[in-house]
Short mmCIF file of C-alpha atoms in Angstrom, two decimals:
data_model
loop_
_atom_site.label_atom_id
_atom_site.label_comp_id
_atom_site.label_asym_id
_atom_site.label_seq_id
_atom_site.Cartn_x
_atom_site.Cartn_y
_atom_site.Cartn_z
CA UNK O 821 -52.30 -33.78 23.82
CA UNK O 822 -50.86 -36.81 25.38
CA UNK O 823 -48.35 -34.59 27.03
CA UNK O 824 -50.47 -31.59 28.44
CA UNK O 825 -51.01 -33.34 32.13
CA UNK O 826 -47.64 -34.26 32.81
CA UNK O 827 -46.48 -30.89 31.40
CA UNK O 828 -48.22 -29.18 34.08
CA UNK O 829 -47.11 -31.30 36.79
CA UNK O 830 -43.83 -30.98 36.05
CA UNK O 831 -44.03 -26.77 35.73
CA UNK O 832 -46.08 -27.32 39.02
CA UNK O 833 -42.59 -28.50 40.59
CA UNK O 834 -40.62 -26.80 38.99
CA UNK O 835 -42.67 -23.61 40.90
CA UNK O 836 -42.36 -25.18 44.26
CA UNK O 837 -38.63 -24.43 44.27
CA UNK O 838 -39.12 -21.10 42.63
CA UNK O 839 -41.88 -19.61 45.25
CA UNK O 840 -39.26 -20.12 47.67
CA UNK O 841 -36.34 -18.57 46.46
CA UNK O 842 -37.67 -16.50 43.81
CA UNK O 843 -35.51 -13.36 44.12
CA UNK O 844 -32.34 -15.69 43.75
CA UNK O 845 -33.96 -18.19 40.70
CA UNK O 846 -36.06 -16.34 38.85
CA UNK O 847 -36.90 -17.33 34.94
CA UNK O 848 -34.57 -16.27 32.69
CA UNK O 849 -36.34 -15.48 28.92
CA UNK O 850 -34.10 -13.60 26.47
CA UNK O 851 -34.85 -10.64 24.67
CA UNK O 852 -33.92 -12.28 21.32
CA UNK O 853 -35.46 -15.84 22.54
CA UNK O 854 -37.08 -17.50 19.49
CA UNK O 855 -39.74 -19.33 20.01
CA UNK O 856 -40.25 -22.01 17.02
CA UNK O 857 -43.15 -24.69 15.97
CA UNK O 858 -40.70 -27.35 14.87
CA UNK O 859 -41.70 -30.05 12.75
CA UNK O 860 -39.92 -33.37 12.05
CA UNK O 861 -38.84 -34.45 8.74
CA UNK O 862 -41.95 -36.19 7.64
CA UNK O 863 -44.00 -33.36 8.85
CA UNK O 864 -42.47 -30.12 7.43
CA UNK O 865 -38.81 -30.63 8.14
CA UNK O 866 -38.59 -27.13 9.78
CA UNK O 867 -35.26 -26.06 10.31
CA UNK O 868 -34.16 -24.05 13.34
CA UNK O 869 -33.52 -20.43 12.27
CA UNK O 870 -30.52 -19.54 10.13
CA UNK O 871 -29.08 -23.28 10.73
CA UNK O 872 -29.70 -26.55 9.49
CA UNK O 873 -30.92 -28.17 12.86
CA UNK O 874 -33.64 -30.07 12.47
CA UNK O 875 -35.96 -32.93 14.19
CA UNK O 876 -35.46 -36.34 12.46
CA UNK O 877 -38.57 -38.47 12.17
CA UNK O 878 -37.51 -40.44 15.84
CA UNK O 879 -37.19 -37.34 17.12
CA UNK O 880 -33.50 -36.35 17.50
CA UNK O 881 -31.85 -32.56 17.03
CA UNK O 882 -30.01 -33.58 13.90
CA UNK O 883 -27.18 -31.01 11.98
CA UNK O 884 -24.72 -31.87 9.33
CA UNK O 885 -22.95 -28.48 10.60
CA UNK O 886 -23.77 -29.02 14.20
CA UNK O 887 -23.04 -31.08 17.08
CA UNK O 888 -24.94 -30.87 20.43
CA UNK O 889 -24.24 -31.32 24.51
CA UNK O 890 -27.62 -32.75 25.96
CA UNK O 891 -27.82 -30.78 29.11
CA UNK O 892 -30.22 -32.12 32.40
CA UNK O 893 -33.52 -30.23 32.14
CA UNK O 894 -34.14 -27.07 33.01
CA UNK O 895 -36.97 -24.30 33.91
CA UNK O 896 -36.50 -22.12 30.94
CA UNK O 897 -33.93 -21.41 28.11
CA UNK O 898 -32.15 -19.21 30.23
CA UNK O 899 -31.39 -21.65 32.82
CA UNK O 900 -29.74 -24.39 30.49
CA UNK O 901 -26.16 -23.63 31.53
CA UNK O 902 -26.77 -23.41 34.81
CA UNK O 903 -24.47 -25.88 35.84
CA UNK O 904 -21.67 -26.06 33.21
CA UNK O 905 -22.23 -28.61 31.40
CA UNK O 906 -18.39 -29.98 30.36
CA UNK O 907 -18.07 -29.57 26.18
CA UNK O 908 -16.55 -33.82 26.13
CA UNK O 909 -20.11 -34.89 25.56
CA UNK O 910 -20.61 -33.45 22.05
CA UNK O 911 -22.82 -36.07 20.31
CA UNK O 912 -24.12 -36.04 16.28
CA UNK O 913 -27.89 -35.86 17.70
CA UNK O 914 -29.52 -35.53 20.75
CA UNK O 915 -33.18 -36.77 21.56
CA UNK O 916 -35.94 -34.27 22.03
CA UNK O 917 -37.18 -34.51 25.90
CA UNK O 918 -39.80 -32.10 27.16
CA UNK O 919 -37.58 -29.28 29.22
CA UNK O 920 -34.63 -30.79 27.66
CA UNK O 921 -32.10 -27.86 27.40
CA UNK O 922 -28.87 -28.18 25.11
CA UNK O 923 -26.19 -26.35 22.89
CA UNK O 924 -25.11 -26.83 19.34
CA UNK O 925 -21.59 -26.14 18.67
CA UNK O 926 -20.26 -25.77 15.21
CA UNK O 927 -17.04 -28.83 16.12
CA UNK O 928 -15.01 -26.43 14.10
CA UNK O 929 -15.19 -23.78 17.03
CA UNK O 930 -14.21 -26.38 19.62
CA UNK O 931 -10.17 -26.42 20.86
CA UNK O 932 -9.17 -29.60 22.50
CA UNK O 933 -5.99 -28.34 24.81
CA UNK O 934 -3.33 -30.95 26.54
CA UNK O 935 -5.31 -31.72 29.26
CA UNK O 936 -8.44 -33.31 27.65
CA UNK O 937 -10.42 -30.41 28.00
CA UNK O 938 -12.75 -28.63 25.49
CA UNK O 939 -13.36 -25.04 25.06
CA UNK O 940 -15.01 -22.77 22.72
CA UNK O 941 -13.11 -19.47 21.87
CA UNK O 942 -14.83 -16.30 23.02
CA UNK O 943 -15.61 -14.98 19.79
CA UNK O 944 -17.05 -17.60 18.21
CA UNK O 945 -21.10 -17.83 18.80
CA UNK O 946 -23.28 -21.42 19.65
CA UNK O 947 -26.67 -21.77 20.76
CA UNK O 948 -28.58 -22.64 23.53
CA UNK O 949 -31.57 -24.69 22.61
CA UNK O 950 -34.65 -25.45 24.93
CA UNK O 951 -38.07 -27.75 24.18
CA UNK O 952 -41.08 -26.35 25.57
CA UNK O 953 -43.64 -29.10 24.81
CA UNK O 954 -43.87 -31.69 22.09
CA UNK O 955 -46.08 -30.90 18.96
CA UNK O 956 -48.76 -34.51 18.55
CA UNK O 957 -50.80 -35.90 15.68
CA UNK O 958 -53.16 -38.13 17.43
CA UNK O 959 -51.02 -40.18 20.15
CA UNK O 960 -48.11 -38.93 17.90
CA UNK O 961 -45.21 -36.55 18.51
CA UNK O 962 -44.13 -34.85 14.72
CA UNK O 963 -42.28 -31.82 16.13
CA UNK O 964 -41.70 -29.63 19.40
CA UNK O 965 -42.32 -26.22 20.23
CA UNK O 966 -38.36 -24.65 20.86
CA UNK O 967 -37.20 -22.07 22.29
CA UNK O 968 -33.52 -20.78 20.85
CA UNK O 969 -31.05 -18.36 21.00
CA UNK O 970 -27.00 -17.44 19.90
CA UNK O 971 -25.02 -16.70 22.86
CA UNK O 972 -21.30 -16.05 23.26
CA UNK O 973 -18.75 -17.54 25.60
CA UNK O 974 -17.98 -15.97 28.90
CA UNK O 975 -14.67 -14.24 28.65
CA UNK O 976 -14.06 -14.32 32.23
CA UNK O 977 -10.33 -12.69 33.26
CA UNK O 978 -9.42 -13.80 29.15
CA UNK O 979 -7.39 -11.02 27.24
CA UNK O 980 -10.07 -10.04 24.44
CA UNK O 981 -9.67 -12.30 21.24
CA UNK O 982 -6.33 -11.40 19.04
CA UNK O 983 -4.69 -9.53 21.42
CA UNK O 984 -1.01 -8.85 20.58
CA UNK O 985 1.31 -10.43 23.28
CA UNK O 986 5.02 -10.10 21.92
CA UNK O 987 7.73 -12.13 20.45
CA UNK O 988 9.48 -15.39 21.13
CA UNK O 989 13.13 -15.07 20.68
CA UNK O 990 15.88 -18.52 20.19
CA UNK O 991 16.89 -17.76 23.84
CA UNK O 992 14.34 -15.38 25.10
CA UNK O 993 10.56 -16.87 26.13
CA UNK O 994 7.63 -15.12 25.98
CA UNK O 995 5.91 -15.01 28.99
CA UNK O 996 1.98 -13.76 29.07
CA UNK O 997 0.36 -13.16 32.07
CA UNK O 998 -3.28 -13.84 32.27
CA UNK O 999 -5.82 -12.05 34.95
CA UNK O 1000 -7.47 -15.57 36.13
CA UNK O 1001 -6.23 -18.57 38.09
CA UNK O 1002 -6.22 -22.51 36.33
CA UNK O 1003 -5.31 -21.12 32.56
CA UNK O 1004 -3.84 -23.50 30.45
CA UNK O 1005 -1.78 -23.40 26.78
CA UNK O 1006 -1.96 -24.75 23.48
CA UNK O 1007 -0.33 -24.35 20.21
CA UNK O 1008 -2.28 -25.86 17.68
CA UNK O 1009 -0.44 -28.23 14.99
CA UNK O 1010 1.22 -27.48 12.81
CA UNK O 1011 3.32 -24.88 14.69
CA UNK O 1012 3.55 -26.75 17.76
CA UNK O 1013 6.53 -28.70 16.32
CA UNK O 1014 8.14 -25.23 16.92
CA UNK O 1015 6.71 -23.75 20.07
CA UNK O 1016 6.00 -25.51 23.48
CA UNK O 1017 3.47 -23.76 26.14
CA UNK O 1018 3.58 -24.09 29.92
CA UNK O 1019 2.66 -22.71 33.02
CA UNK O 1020 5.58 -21.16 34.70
CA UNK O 1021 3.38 -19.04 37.75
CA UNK O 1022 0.08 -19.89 39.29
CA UNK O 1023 -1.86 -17.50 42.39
CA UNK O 1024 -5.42 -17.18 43.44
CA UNK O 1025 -6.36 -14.97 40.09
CA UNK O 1026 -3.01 -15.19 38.38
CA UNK O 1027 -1.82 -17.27 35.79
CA UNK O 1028 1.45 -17.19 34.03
CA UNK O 1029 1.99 -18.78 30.75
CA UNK O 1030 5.60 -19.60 28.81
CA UNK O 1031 5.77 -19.71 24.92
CA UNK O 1032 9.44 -20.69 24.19
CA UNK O 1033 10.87 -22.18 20.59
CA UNK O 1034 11.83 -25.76 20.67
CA UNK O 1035 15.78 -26.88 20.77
CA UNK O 1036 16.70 -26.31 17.13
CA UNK O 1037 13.61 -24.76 16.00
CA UNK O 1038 14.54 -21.64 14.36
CA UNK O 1039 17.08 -23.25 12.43
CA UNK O 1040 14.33 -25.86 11.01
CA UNK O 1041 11.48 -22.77 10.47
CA UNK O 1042 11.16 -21.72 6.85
CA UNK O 1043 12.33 -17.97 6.49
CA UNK O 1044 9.25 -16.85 5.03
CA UNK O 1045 7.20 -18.54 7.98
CA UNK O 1046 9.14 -16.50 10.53
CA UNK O 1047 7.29 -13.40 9.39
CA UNK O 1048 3.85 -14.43 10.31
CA UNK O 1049 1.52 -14.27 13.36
CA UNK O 1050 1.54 -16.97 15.51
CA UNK O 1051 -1.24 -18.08 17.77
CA UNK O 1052 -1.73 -18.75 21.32
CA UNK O 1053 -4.83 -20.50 22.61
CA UNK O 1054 -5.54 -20.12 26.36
CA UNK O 1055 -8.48 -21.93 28.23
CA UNK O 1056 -10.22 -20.70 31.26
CA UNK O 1057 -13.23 -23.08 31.84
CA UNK O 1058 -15.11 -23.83 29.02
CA UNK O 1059 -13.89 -20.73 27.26
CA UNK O 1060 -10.77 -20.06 25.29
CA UNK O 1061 -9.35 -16.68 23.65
CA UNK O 1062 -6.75 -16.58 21.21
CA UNK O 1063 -3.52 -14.47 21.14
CA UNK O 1064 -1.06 -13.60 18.79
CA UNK O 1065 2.64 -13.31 19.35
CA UNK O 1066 5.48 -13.41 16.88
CA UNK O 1067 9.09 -14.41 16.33
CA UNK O 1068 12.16 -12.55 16.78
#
């Protein structure tokens, strides 16, 4: 294969690091790792396990459910998110490079909070996708040998998922206090025409967030909409959980 020289150069430096610091870097392989023969559209049009991720014929990670965050390359599947990649680089397809690590995100799963940022809420699973080595016909490349798993988003000092919080009164906010510094707020639309969200405390693990009804809110609410649970999305990273509150 065309690629089988440089592929062991590059594992060759990627071990230089390693022998020195192998206690603190080691290779990360997942129990439930797959490891998949992937084959582009005109050459079997495999699909990556349970999704519809496939390789397109110039050799892109292509979804109609999916989008993906190319991430710099990495030693091993485990290593991918090493260094955070930010969620603002979602793309419709991503090209298939040799130790090319990335994640595919159903967009569905992704908030997008007041300040820009992206964040995936810890109970919805994405996957972390790494290539081994391309798969050649000649001079070639019709697929790439993959190595996948689902993983779930760190929770961090985030109140598990659907957590019950309290009420929001006409003249009495709800204040929620979350166990991890830099949190942020967001109630999604509709119901933010009703609610606002801000940060009222901040500390070195501490966050303090303020749900309060808008002036004239209650008054504008349809009755049978102030019996329902409301949702509050907090961020801590690249992670969100979501709470529920209610209304007075």
């Amino acid at each position: 294969m065309k690629h089988s020289f440089l592929k062991w150069v590059l594992m060759a430096a990627l071990m230089l690091p390693l022998a020195a610091c192998a206690d603190k870097d080691p290779f990360d392989i997942p129990d439930d790792m797959v490891v998949l023969n992937m084959m582009d559209e005109d050459h079997g049009h495999t699909r990556m396990g349970l999704t519809d991720i496939y390789i397109d014929r110039d050799m892109n990670f292509r979804s109609e459910q999916y989008q993906f965050i190319e991430v710099m390359k990495a030693r091993d599947l485990g290593h991918v998110e090493e260094n955070e990649p930010e969620l603002n680089t979602l793309t419709d397809k991503a090209a298939v490079e040799q130790y090319g690590g990335y994640l595919a995100i159903l967009p569905g799963d992704v908030l997008r909070f007041p300040s820009g940022r992206l964040a995936i809420p810890i109970d919805r699973p994405y996957y972390r996708i790494w290539v081994d080595d391309f798969i050649c016909e000649g001079r070639k490349d019709v697929g790439a040998i993959v190595n996948f798993a689902q993983y779930m988003p760190v929770q961090g000092g985030l109140p598990k998922a659907y957590t019950e919080v309290g009420a929001v009164g006409e003249n009495a906010p709800l204040h929620v206090d979350i166990s991890a510094k830099n949190c942020e707020g967001l109630i999604e639309a509709p119901y933010d025409q009703y609610f606002e969200c801000d940060v009222t405390g901040a500390a070195k693990n501490f966050t303090q967030l303020r749900v309060q009804l808008r002036p004239g809110a209650l008054q504008q609410m349809p009755a049978d909409l102030r019996q329902r649970t409301f949702h509050l999305c907090v961020r801590l990273d690249r992670a969100a959980t979501i709470l529920n509150f209610q209304v007075k």
